C-alpha cells in the first residue's frame, strides 16, 4: 500500500471533502471541526495551550478507506499522553532503541511516549471507529514535577535536564473507571467561556496525575500481541466487516470463513486488540452508530434501532442506556434542543 506524506494526504482529503464545518471558541475549545471526505469522517476538538502549557485534542471518527501516512517528529519536543476509549491505531516505527518496530495502541489503554526526531508510518483501517484524547505536555511542566517522580521510570525522569533524553513508548495500563469518567466529562462538559477553560484545565490535570500515579505503581509494558501480523490483519478485516453490516451482521462462523481465521483465533484477536468479545464489540459498534444517528436528529428512535439491527425498542433502549448513561429519547431530545438553541 502506498505511504502518503502528510502534504499528499491532506491534498487528497481536501480534494474529496463533502462536508467541513469549523467553529472557534466553543465550550472552552479553541477549535471544533466536523468533516467528511472520501478518506475519513469525524470530529475533533482542540485547545492550543492551557495555562499549564498542556495542549490537547479530542478525536472521534473513522477511516472510510485504508491508508498509511509518513509522519515526521522533528519538532516534537514534548511528552505525549494518550487515552483510547474506542478503536485502535497501528504504527510502524523501525530502528528506534527501546521501541517496538510495530505496535498498536488500542481501546481501554493509556500511553505515554516521547519520540522526537523520528519518522514513523501511521496506519489507518477502514471502519475503525476511533475515540481518543491526546495530551501534549511541555517538558517545563514535567520539570516542575520532577522532584515528585523519584519512583517513575528512568526515561521519564531523564526528560528533565538531559540534552538527549531516551525515546520511549509506554503502555501504562488499563484505563480505570475513574479515568474513563474524567475523559467523558471533558468530552461532554456543559460549560462555556472562562468557566469551561477552568474546568478543562482541572480535569486534564486530574487525568494526568492519575496516569502518572499509575505509572509509578506498576512497571510499564509494551503493547504486544500473541497474534502474527497476518492474523492481526484478518482480525481488523473482521472488524471492518462487522462495522459495515450492523443491521444484519454475519454470525461468528460466517465471519471466520470470510476472513480465513479459525473461531478460536478470531475470538482471541478481538479480546487482545479491542478488549472485548466479538459480540460485545459488535454491540458497542451498534450503539456508537446509534448515538451518532440520534445526535444528528434526522431519524426517529425506531428508525435508528432498526438501522443497527434492533427490532425490540425496549431492549435497544436498555443496551443504549447501559453504554451511554442516558436513554435514546434523552439523547435525541437533547440534541434537537441544541440544534434549535
Tab-separated table of C-alpha atoms in Angstrom, residues 127-299:
chain	number	residue	atom	x	y	z
A	127	UNK	CA	-14.308	1.020	9.524
A	128	UNK	CA	-12.149	1.525	12.608
A	129	UNK	CA	-14.111	3.928	14.823
A	130	UNK	CA	-11.567	5.822	16.902
A	131	UNK	CA	-12.234	7.868	20.020
A	132	UNK	CA	-9.215	9.160	21.912
A	133	UNK	CA	-7.855	12.032	23.975
A	134	UNK	CA	-4.282	13.208	23.321
A	135	UNK	CA	-2.296	15.476	25.670
A	136	UNK	CA	0.952	17.156	24.576
A	137	UNK	CA	2.791	18.242	27.699
A	138	UNK	CA	5.569	20.815	27.645
A	139	UNK	CA	8.746	19.467	29.238
A	140	UNK	CA	8.912	22.503	31.539
A	141	UNK	CA	5.701	21.227	33.125
A	142	UNK	CA	7.387	17.859	33.727
A	143	UNK	CA	10.361	19.705	35.227
A	144	UNK	CA	8.088	21.170	37.888
A	145	UNK	CA	7.015	17.654	38.821
A	146	UNK	CA	10.454	16.029	38.640
A	147	UNK	CA	11.111	16.046	42.374
A	148	UNK	CA	7.909	14.065	42.890
A	149	UNK	CA	8.741	11.438	40.272
A	150	UNK	CA	11.609	9.640	42.014
A	151	UNK	CA	9.910	6.287	41.612
A	152	UNK	CA	8.962	6.850	37.960
A	153	UNK	CA	10.838	5.045	35.177
A	154	UNK	CA	14.269	6.412	34.395
A	155	UNK	CA	13.233	7.524	30.895
A	156	UNK	CA	10.576	9.842	32.298
A	157	UNK	CA	12.902	11.385	34.875
A	158	UNK	CA	15.557	11.867	32.198
A	159	UNK	CA	13.230	14.118	30.200
A	160	UNK	CA	14.332	16.905	32.518
A	161	UNK	CA	17.858	18.308	32.272
A	162	UNK	CA	19.026	15.882	29.600
A	163	UNK	CA	20.140	17.172	26.205
A	164	UNK	CA	19.422	13.840	24.505
A	165	UNK	CA	16.701	12.058	26.514
A	166	UNK	CA	15.984	8.464	25.578
A	167	UNK	CA	12.975	7.887	23.344
A	168	UNK	CA	10.253	5.638	24.717
A	169	UNK	CA	6.718	4.386	24.201
A	170	UNK	CA	4.960	3.030	27.308
A	171	UNK	CA	1.676	1.189	27.553
A	172	UNK	CA	0.870	2.490	31.037
A	173	UNK	CA	-2.014	0.057	31.529
A	174	UNK	CA	-5.778	-0.241	31.510
A	175	UNK	CA	-7.860	2.926	31.649
A	176	UNK	CA	-9.586	2.777	35.017
A	177	UNK	CA	-13.248	3.586	35.510
A	178	UNK	CA	-12.217	6.861	37.148
A	179	UNK	CA	-10.010	7.817	34.180
A	180	UNK	CA	-12.742	6.977	31.665
A	181	UNK	CA	-15.226	9.042	33.649
A	182	UNK	CA	-12.886	12.066	33.550
A	183	UNK	CA	-12.392	11.728	29.781
A	184	UNK	CA	-16.155	11.587	29.304
A	185	UNK	CA	-16.549	14.694	31.488
A	186	UNK	CA	-14.023	16.517	29.312
A	187	UNK	CA	-15.822	15.387	26.163
A	188	UNK	CA	-19.357	16.307	27.183
A	189	UNK	CA	-18.994	19.097	29.767
A	190	UNK	CA	-21.755	21.762	29.808
A	191	UNK	CA	-19.708	24.915	30.486
A	192	UNK	CA	-18.906	27.926	28.324
A	193	UNK	CA	-16.223	30.639	28.178
A	194	UNK	CA	-13.813	31.112	31.076
A	195	UNK	CA	-15.640	28.587	33.240
A	196	UNK	CA	-15.081	25.962	30.535
A	197	UNK	CA	-11.348	26.767	30.407
A	198	UNK	CA	-11.029	26.443	34.185
A	199	UNK	CA	-12.987	23.201	34.177
A	200	UNK	CA	-10.988	21.664	31.315
A	201	UNK	CA	-7.655	22.581	32.901
A	202	UNK	CA	-8.700	20.984	36.183
A	203	UNK	CA	-9.909	17.786	34.512
A	204	UNK	CA	-6.869	17.422	32.253
A	205	UNK	CA	-4.559	17.888	35.241
A	206	UNK	CA	-6.535	15.362	37.281
A	207	UNK	CA	-6.329	12.823	34.471
A	208	UNK	CA	-2.573	13.287	34.060
A	209	UNK	CA	-1.990	12.929	37.815
A	210	UNK	CA	-3.876	9.624	37.866
A	211	UNK	CA	-1.942	8.319	34.862
A	212	UNK	CA	1.437	9.277	36.348
A	213	UNK	CA	0.409	7.678	39.635
A	214	UNK	CA	-0.494	4.523	37.734
A	215	UNK	CA	2.891	4.668	36.015
A	216	UNK	CA	4.789	4.787	39.301
A	217	UNK	CA	2.807	1.904	40.799
A	218	UNK	CA	3.399	-0.599	38.014
A	219	UNK	CA	6.123	-1.431	35.536
A	220	UNK	CA	5.266	-0.082	32.078
A	221	UNK	CA	4.914	-2.653	29.343
A	222	UNK	CA	4.820	-2.503	25.598
A	223	UNK	CA	1.637	-3.430	23.775
A	224	UNK	CA	2.429	-6.847	22.294
A	225	UNK	CA	0.042	-9.309	20.743
A	226	UNK	CA	0.361	-13.085	20.618
A	227	UNK	CA	-1.059	-12.971	17.076
A	228	UNK	CA	1.116	-12.912	13.982
A	229	UNK	CA	0.838	-9.910	11.604
A	230	UNK	CA	-1.337	-11.831	9.103
A	231	UNK	CA	-3.816	-12.825	11.819
A	232	UNK	CA	-3.931	-9.249	13.122
A	233	UNK	CA	-4.755	-8.038	9.620
A	234	UNK	CA	-7.558	-10.629	9.397
A	235	UNK	CA	-8.996	-9.514	12.754
A	236	UNK	CA	-9.021	-5.913	11.524
A	237	UNK	CA	-10.786	-7.130	8.383
A	238	UNK	CA	-13.384	-8.906	10.509
A	239	UNK	CA	-13.925	-5.743	12.486
A	240	UNK	CA	-14.454	-3.782	9.237
A	241	UNK	CA	-16.988	-6.370	8.032
A	242	UNK	CA	-18.981	-6.021	11.249
A	243	UNK	CA	-18.825	-2.230	11.051
A	244	UNK	CA	-20.261	-2.289	7.525
A	245	UNK	CA	-23.110	-4.683	8.331
A	246	UNK	CA	-24.554	-3.507	11.646
A	247	UNK	CA	-28.163	-4.109	10.600
A	248	UNK	CA	-27.583	-7.718	9.553
A	249	UNK	CA	-24.095	-8.857	10.657
A	250	UNK	CA	-22.664	-12.284	9.838
A	251	UNK	CA	-22.510	-14.962	12.517
A	252	UNK	CA	-19.122	-15.721	14.056
A	253	UNK	CA	-18.833	-18.900	11.966
A	254	UNK	CA	-19.623	-16.931	8.801
A	255	UNK	CA	-17.137	-14.239	9.828
A	256	UNK	CA	-14.327	-16.742	10.340
A	257	UNK	CA	-14.890	-18.122	6.833
A	258	UNK	CA	-14.856	-14.633	5.291
A	259	UNK	CA	-11.531	-13.624	6.861
A	260	UNK	CA	-9.820	-17.005	6.921
A	261	UNK	CA	-9.334	-17.456	10.667
A	262	UNK	CA	-10.405	-20.225	12.975
A	263	UNK	CA	-13.027	-19.466	15.614
A	264	UNK	CA	-10.530	-19.530	18.494
A	265	UNK	CA	-8.045	-17.129	16.843
A	266	UNK	CA	-10.778	-14.681	15.887
A	267	UNK	CA	-12.153	-14.597	19.427
A	268	UNK	CA	-8.663	-14.230	20.930
A	269	UNK	CA	-7.843	-11.479	18.445
A	270	UNK	CA	-10.860	-9.398	19.434
A	271	UNK	CA	-10.030	-9.757	23.124
A	272	UNK	CA	-6.373	-8.781	22.595
A	273	UNK	CA	-6.802	-5.953	20.096
A	274	UNK	CA	-10.124	-4.482	21.188
A	275	UNK	CA	-10.515	-5.664	24.781
A	276	UNK	CA	-13.934	-7.261	24.132
A	277	UNK	CA	-15.572	-10.388	22.806
A	278	UNK	CA	-16.781	-10.348	19.206
A	279	UNK	CA	-20.407	-9.996	20.317
A	280	UNK	CA	-19.689	-7.263	22.859
A	281	UNK	CA	-17.630	-5.369	20.310
A	282	UNK	CA	-20.432	-5.603	17.748
A	283	UNK	CA	-22.838	-4.257	20.362
A	284	UNK	CA	-20.518	-1.316	21.049
A	285	UNK	CA	-20.284	-0.552	17.329
A	286	UNK	CA	-24.052	-0.641	17.021
A	287	UNK	CA	-24.547	1.666	19.993
A	288	UNK	CA	-21.889	4.122	18.766
A	289	UNK	CA	-23.593	4.287	15.363
A	290	UNK	CA	-26.997	4.684	17.016
A	291	UNK	CA	-25.694	7.518	19.196
A	292	UNK	CA	-24.280	9.331	16.147
A	293	UNK	CA	-27.584	8.993	14.251
A	294	UNK	CA	-29.636	10.190	17.213
A	295	UNK	CA	-27.264	13.120	17.662
A	296	UNK	CA	-27.915	14.150	14.044
A	297	UNK	CA	-31.625	14.379	14.881
A	298	UNK	CA	-32.760	13.272	11.405
A	299	UNK	CA	-34.273	9.898	12.336
